[in-house]
Short mmCIF file of N, CA and C in Angstrom, two decimals:
data_model
loop_
_atom_site.label_atom_id
_atom_site.label_comp_id
_atom_site.label_asym_id
_atom_site.label_seq_id
_atom_site.Cartn_x
_atom_site.Cartn_y
_atom_site.Cartn_z
N MET A 1 -8.31 -27.14 -1.91
CA MET A 1 -8.16 -25.81 -2.92
C MET A 1 -8.12 -24.69 -1.93
N HIS A 2 -9.00 -24.73 -0.74
CA HIS A 2 -8.76 -23.04 -0.19
C HIS A 2 -8.00 -23.33 0.65
N ILE A 3 -7.09 -24.10 1.31
CA ILE A 3 -5.69 -23.76 2.12
C ILE A 3 -4.83 -23.50 0.82
N TYR A 4 -4.98 -23.65 -0.15
CA TYR A 4 -3.86 -23.05 -1.04
C TYR A 4 -4.22 -21.69 -1.33
N LEU A 5 -5.18 -21.26 -1.45
CA LEU A 5 -5.60 -19.69 -1.43
C LEU A 5 -5.27 -19.33 -0.09
N VAL A 6 -5.41 -19.84 1.12
CA VAL A 6 -4.96 -19.15 2.27
C VAL A 6 -3.43 -18.81 2.54
N VAL A 7 -2.96 -19.90 1.82
CA VAL A 7 -1.32 -19.92 2.22
C VAL A 7 -1.09 -18.58 1.13
N ALA A 8 -1.38 -18.37 -0.47
CA ALA A 8 -1.06 -17.53 -1.04
C ALA A 8 -1.22 -16.52 -0.52
N ALA A 9 -2.52 -16.19 0.12
CA ALA A 9 -3.06 -14.90 0.80
C ALA A 9 -2.07 -14.60 1.66
N ALA A 10 -1.80 -15.36 2.62
CA ALA A 10 -1.03 -14.97 3.68
C ALA A 10 0.57 -14.71 3.63
N LEU A 11 0.71 -15.39 1.94
CA LEU A 11 2.27 -15.06 1.84
C LEU A 11 2.15 -13.53 1.17
N ALA A 12 1.55 -13.05 0.27
CA ALA A 12 1.28 -11.85 -0.17
C ALA A 12 1.28 -10.68 1.29
N VAL A 13 0.21 -10.98 2.06
CA VAL A 13 0.23 -10.27 2.53
C VAL A 13 1.20 -10.00 3.84
N GLY A 14 1.93 -10.86 4.12
CA GLY A 14 3.40 -11.29 4.88
C GLY A 14 4.30 -10.33 3.78
N LEU A 15 4.65 -10.52 2.80
CA LEU A 15 5.47 -9.83 1.73
C LEU A 15 5.02 -8.28 1.99
N LEU A 16 3.80 -7.76 1.72
CA LEU A 16 3.39 -6.54 1.85
C LEU A 16 3.98 -5.89 2.89
N ALA A 17 3.67 -6.36 4.22
CA ALA A 17 4.36 -6.11 5.67
C ALA A 17 5.48 -5.79 5.69
N ALA A 18 6.37 -6.44 5.41
CA ALA A 18 7.56 -6.46 5.33
C ALA A 18 7.90 -5.43 4.44
N ALA A 19 7.78 -5.80 3.35
CA ALA A 19 8.18 -4.10 2.70
C ALA A 19 7.74 -2.78 3.46
N GLY A 20 6.69 -3.02 3.98
CA GLY A 20 6.06 -1.40 4.74
C GLY A 20 6.93 -1.62 5.90
N ILE A 21 7.43 -2.40 6.54
CA ILE A 21 8.33 -2.58 7.57
C ILE A 21 9.57 -2.05 7.17
N ALA A 22 10.19 -2.64 6.70
CA ALA A 22 11.71 -2.17 5.90
C ALA A 22 11.66 -0.61 5.37
N ALA A 23 10.33 0.23 5.00
CA ALA A 23 10.07 1.23 4.70
C ALA A 23 10.17 2.24 5.76
N VAL A 24 9.36 1.68 6.44
CA VAL A 24 9.00 2.82 8.01
C VAL A 24 10.73 2.84 8.87
N ALA A 25 11.07 1.20 8.87
CA ALA A 25 12.31 1.42 10.06
C ALA A 25 13.86 1.79 9.05
N ARG A 26 14.07 1.44 7.97
CA ARG A 26 14.73 1.49 7.07
C ARG A 26 15.40 2.40 6.11
N ASP A 27 14.21 3.28 6.04
CA ASP A 27 13.49 3.97 4.41
C ASP A 27 14.38 3.15 3.36
N TRP A 28 14.14 1.86 3.40
CA TRP A 28 14.23 0.77 1.92
C TRP A 28 13.20 0.82 1.48
N VAL A 29 12.55 0.79 0.06
CA VAL A 29 11.95 0.74 -0.79
C VAL A 29 12.41 -0.17 -2.00
N VAL A 30 11.51 -1.32 -2.28
CA VAL A 30 11.64 -2.19 -3.11
C VAL A 30 12.41 -1.37 -4.52
N PRO A 31 13.16 -2.07 -5.49
CA PRO A 31 13.60 -1.69 -6.52
C PRO A 31 12.97 -1.37 -7.38
N TRP A 32 11.94 -1.66 -7.72
CA TRP A 32 11.02 -1.31 -8.65
C TRP A 32 10.45 -0.33 -8.61
N GLY A 33 10.22 0.28 -6.99
CA GLY A 33 9.26 1.39 -6.95
C GLY A 33 10.69 2.89 -6.20
N ARG A 34 11.59 2.63 -6.28
CA ARG A 34 12.92 3.74 -5.71
C ARG A 34 12.48 4.83 -6.56
N GLY A 35 12.19 4.82 -7.93
CA GLY A 35 12.73 5.55 -9.00
C GLY A 35 11.10 6.74 -8.56
N ARG A 36 10.24 6.22 -8.02
CA ARG A 36 8.71 7.25 -8.14
C ARG A 36 8.37 7.76 -6.29
N ILE A 37 8.75 7.02 -5.47
CA ILE A 37 8.82 7.00 -4.40
C ILE A 37 10.19 7.89 -3.59
N VAL A 38 9.26 9.04 -3.47
CA VAL A 38 10.29 10.33 -2.44
C VAL A 38 9.80 10.37 -1.11
N ARG A 39 9.02 9.64 -0.44
CA ARG A 39 8.58 9.40 1.00
C ARG A 39 8.46 8.53 1.09
N PRO A 40 9.42 7.41 1.82
CA PRO A 40 9.47 6.44 1.62
C PRO A 40 9.00 5.77 3.26
N ARG A 41 8.72 6.65 4.14
CA ARG A 41 8.23 6.10 5.35
C ARG A 41 6.66 6.12 5.65
N LEU A 42 6.25 7.30 4.28
CA LEU A 42 4.82 7.28 4.33
C LEU A 42 4.45 5.99 3.49
N TRP A 43 5.11 5.70 2.58
CA TRP A 43 4.71 4.61 1.66
C TRP A 43 4.34 3.58 2.23
N GLY A 44 5.74 3.54 3.42
CA GLY A 44 5.54 1.98 4.23
C GLY A 44 4.93 2.03 5.17
N TYR A 45 4.18 3.63 5.71
CA TYR A 45 3.06 3.48 6.42
C TYR A 45 1.59 2.83 5.64
N GLY A 46 1.64 3.41 4.52
CA GLY A 46 0.61 2.89 3.34
C GLY A 46 0.60 1.50 3.46
N ALA A 47 2.08 0.66 3.17
CA ALA A 47 1.88 -0.69 2.62
C ALA A 47 1.45 -1.30 3.85
N LEU A 48 1.63 -1.32 5.27
CA LEU A 48 1.27 -2.01 6.53
C LEU A 48 0.14 -1.62 6.68
N LEU A 49 -0.62 -0.28 6.34
CA LEU A 49 -2.33 -0.23 6.68
C LEU A 49 -2.75 -1.38 5.81
N GLY A 50 -2.36 -1.08 4.27
CA GLY A 50 -2.64 -2.04 3.26
C GLY A 50 -3.24 -3.30 3.51
N ALA A 51 -1.90 -4.14 4.15
CA ALA A 51 -1.81 -5.36 4.56
C ALA A 51 -2.51 -5.67 5.35
N VAL A 52 -2.19 -4.60 6.52
CA VAL A 52 -3.44 -5.53 7.53
C VAL A 52 -5.27 -5.28 7.31
N GLY A 53 -5.63 -4.33 6.36
CA GLY A 53 -6.55 -4.39 5.72
C GLY A 53 -6.80 -5.19 5.08
N THR A 54 -6.09 -5.48 4.00
CA THR A 54 -6.35 -6.86 2.94
C THR A 54 -5.99 -8.17 4.27
N ALA A 55 -5.57 -8.34 5.19
CA ALA A 55 -5.62 -9.30 5.94
C ALA A 55 -6.99 -9.58 6.76
N LEU A 56 -7.40 -8.46 7.24
CA LEU A 56 -8.92 -8.10 7.45
C LEU A 56 -9.98 -8.40 6.87
N PHE A 57 -10.03 -7.97 5.28
CA PHE A 57 -10.88 -8.14 4.18
C PHE A 57 -10.94 -10.02 3.98
N LEU A 58 -9.56 -10.30 3.57
CA LEU A 58 -9.58 -11.55 3.01
C LEU A 58 -10.00 -12.69 4.23
N PHE A 59 -9.32 -12.90 5.12
CA PHE A 59 -9.72 -14.15 6.38
C PHE A 59 -10.71 -13.80 7.17
N LEU A 60 -11.19 -12.48 7.00
CA LEU A 60 -13.12 -12.26 7.80
C LEU A 60 -13.80 -12.39 6.95
N GLY A 61 -13.70 -12.23 5.71
CA GLY A 61 -14.64 -12.25 4.66
C GLY A 61 -14.61 -13.20 3.73
N PRO A 62 -13.82 -13.12 2.43
CA PRO A 62 -14.07 -14.50 1.46
C PRO A 62 -13.80 -15.74 1.68
N LEU A 63 -12.30 -15.45 2.36
CA LEU A 63 -11.70 -16.91 2.63
C LEU A 63 -12.06 -17.66 4.10
N ALA A 64 -13.03 -16.53 5.13
CA ALA A 64 -13.18 -17.33 6.13
C ALA A 64 -14.74 -18.12 5.96
N ASP A 65 -14.83 -19.34 6.92
CA ASP A 65 -15.93 -20.49 7.00
C ASP A 65 -17.34 -20.24 7.73
N ALA A 66 -17.12 -18.44 8.49
CA ALA A 66 -18.05 -18.12 9.11
C ALA A 66 -19.15 -16.92 8.05
N GLU A 67 -20.40 -16.84 8.66
CA GLU A 67 -20.88 -15.65 8.08
C GLU A 67 -20.61 -14.42 8.21
N PRO A 68 -21.11 -13.69 7.10
CA PRO A 68 -20.47 -12.17 7.06
C PRO A 68 -20.59 -11.49 8.09
N ARG A 69 -19.73 -11.11 8.62
CA ARG A 69 -19.19 -9.57 9.86
C ARG A 69 -19.16 -8.05 8.94
N PRO A 70 -18.97 -7.06 9.99
CA PRO A 70 -19.10 -5.83 9.18
C PRO A 70 -17.33 -5.58 9.22
N LEU A 71 -16.64 -6.35 10.04
CA LEU A 71 -15.27 -6.19 9.67
C LEU A 71 -14.56 -6.30 8.61
N PRO A 72 -14.86 -7.02 7.60
CA PRO A 72 -14.20 -7.41 6.35
C PRO A 72 -14.68 -5.78 5.76
N VAL A 73 -15.54 -5.24 5.85
CA VAL A 73 -15.78 -3.57 4.88
C VAL A 73 -14.76 -2.73 5.87
N VAL A 74 -14.73 -2.64 7.07
CA VAL A 74 -13.43 -1.98 7.53
C VAL A 74 -11.81 -2.26 6.92
N GLY A 75 -11.81 -3.28 6.78
CA GLY A 75 -11.05 -4.38 6.39
C GLY A 75 -10.68 -3.39 4.49
N GLN A 76 -11.68 -3.30 3.95
CA GLN A 76 -11.47 -3.01 2.85
C GLN A 76 -11.30 -1.31 3.03
N LEU A 77 -11.81 -0.61 3.78
CA LEU A 77 -11.63 1.02 3.95
C LEU A 77 -10.10 1.01 4.29
N MET A 78 -9.43 0.30 5.27
CA MET A 78 -8.09 0.65 5.36
C MET A 78 -7.25 -0.02 4.42
N LEU A 79 -7.55 -0.64 3.38
CA LEU A 79 -6.95 -1.05 2.12
C LEU A 79 -6.85 0.06 1.44
N MET A 80 -7.96 0.92 1.42
CA MET A 80 -8.36 2.11 0.20
C MET A 80 -7.57 2.79 0.68
N ALA A 81 -7.59 3.30 2.46
CA ALA A 81 -6.44 4.36 3.18
C ALA A 81 -4.86 4.15 2.79
N GLY A 82 -4.55 2.97 2.82
CA GLY A 82 -3.47 2.75 2.55
C GLY A 82 -2.80 2.96 1.20
N LEU A 83 -3.83 2.55 0.18
CA LEU A 83 -3.47 2.76 -1.00
C LEU A 83 -3.27 4.60 -1.57
N LEU A 84 -4.11 5.08 -0.69
CA LEU A 84 -4.00 6.79 -1.00
C LEU A 84 -2.69 7.12 -0.18
N LEU A 85 -2.47 6.50 0.85
CA LEU A 85 -1.43 7.12 1.28
C LEU A 85 0.40 6.38 0.62
N GLN A 86 0.22 5.10 -0.17
CA GLN A 86 1.20 5.27 -1.24
C GLN A 86 1.23 6.03 -2.47
N TYR A 87 0.39 6.16 -2.70
CA TYR A 87 -0.07 7.31 -3.69
C TYR A 87 0.27 8.57 -3.57
N LEU A 88 0.31 9.43 -2.13
CA LEU A 88 0.86 10.52 -1.86
C LEU A 88 2.18 10.44 -1.58
N ALA A 89 2.56 9.12 -1.41
CA ALA A 89 4.25 9.18 -1.13
C ALA A 89 5.07 9.27 -2.68
N GLN A 90 4.43 9.14 -3.67
CA GLN A 90 5.17 9.43 -4.85
C GLN A 90 5.30 10.35 -5.59
N ARG A 91 6.57 10.34 -6.05
CA ARG A 91 6.57 11.70 -6.65
C ARG A 91 5.66 12.49 -7.64
N PRO A 92 5.97 13.85 -6.80
CA PRO A 92 4.41 14.48 -6.95
C PRO A 92 4.70 14.88 -9.00
N GLY A 93 3.82 15.14 -9.51
CA GLY A 93 3.73 15.32 -11.00
C GLY A 93 4.38 16.79 -11.64
N ARG A 94 4.18 16.57 -12.90
CA ARG A 94 4.72 17.78 -13.55
C ARG A 94 3.67 18.73 -13.39
N THR A 95 4.23 20.36 -13.39
CA THR A 95 3.35 21.30 -13.35
C THR A 95 3.90 21.91 -14.78
N SER A 96 3.13 22.78 -15.32
CA SER A 96 3.24 23.61 -16.93
C SER A 96 4.53 24.90 -16.22
N ALA A 97 5.29 25.25 -17.21
CA ALA A 97 5.87 26.15 -16.79
C ALA A 97 5.26 27.49 -17.10
N PRO A 98 5.78 28.74 -15.59
CA PRO A 98 4.65 29.49 -16.47
C PRO A 98 5.90 30.18 -17.80
N PRO A 99 4.56 30.94 -18.41
CA PRO A 99 4.94 31.90 -19.87
C PRO A 99 6.28 32.71 -19.47
N PRO A 100 7.13 32.69 -20.55
CA PRO A 100 8.38 33.44 -20.33
C PRO A 100 7.42 34.80 -20.13
N THR A 101 8.53 35.88 -19.46
CA THR A 101 7.76 37.21 -19.43
C THR A 101 9.38 38.34 -20.27
N SER A 102 8.69 39.34 -21.22
CA SER A 102 9.55 39.62 -21.46
C SER A 102 9.66 40.94 -20.65
N SER A 103 11.46 41.80 -20.50
CA SER A 103 11.69 43.14 -19.61
C SER A 103 11.98 43.64 -20.74
N ALA A 104 10.52 44.90 -20.82
CA ALA A 104 10.98 45.78 -21.51
C ALA A 104 11.10 47.12 -20.69
N SER A 105 12.49 47.72 -21.43
CA SER A 105 12.40 48.88 -20.94
C SER A 105 11.66 50.16 -21.47
#
């Protein structure tokens, strides 16, 4: 069963990294994210950072057969930083309009 988890995790991390490379190199974003993402390169860098962080966390942490090390914690922090970059690449929220002013003469 362990090998199935490793293969599934490697596939997911590889797809995330490929999407990040496509966003950085060609400004291409996955179709379901095109409506929200206004800075595709920043999103791509976030995806790459998240993919590397996820790989460090998974393959040196829960899916590793060795004793615990501090590197999975670094991977988790990299994943969080990548998610922050992806959040910052999205369309900003709406702001409330200022109240209309009347011009009294």
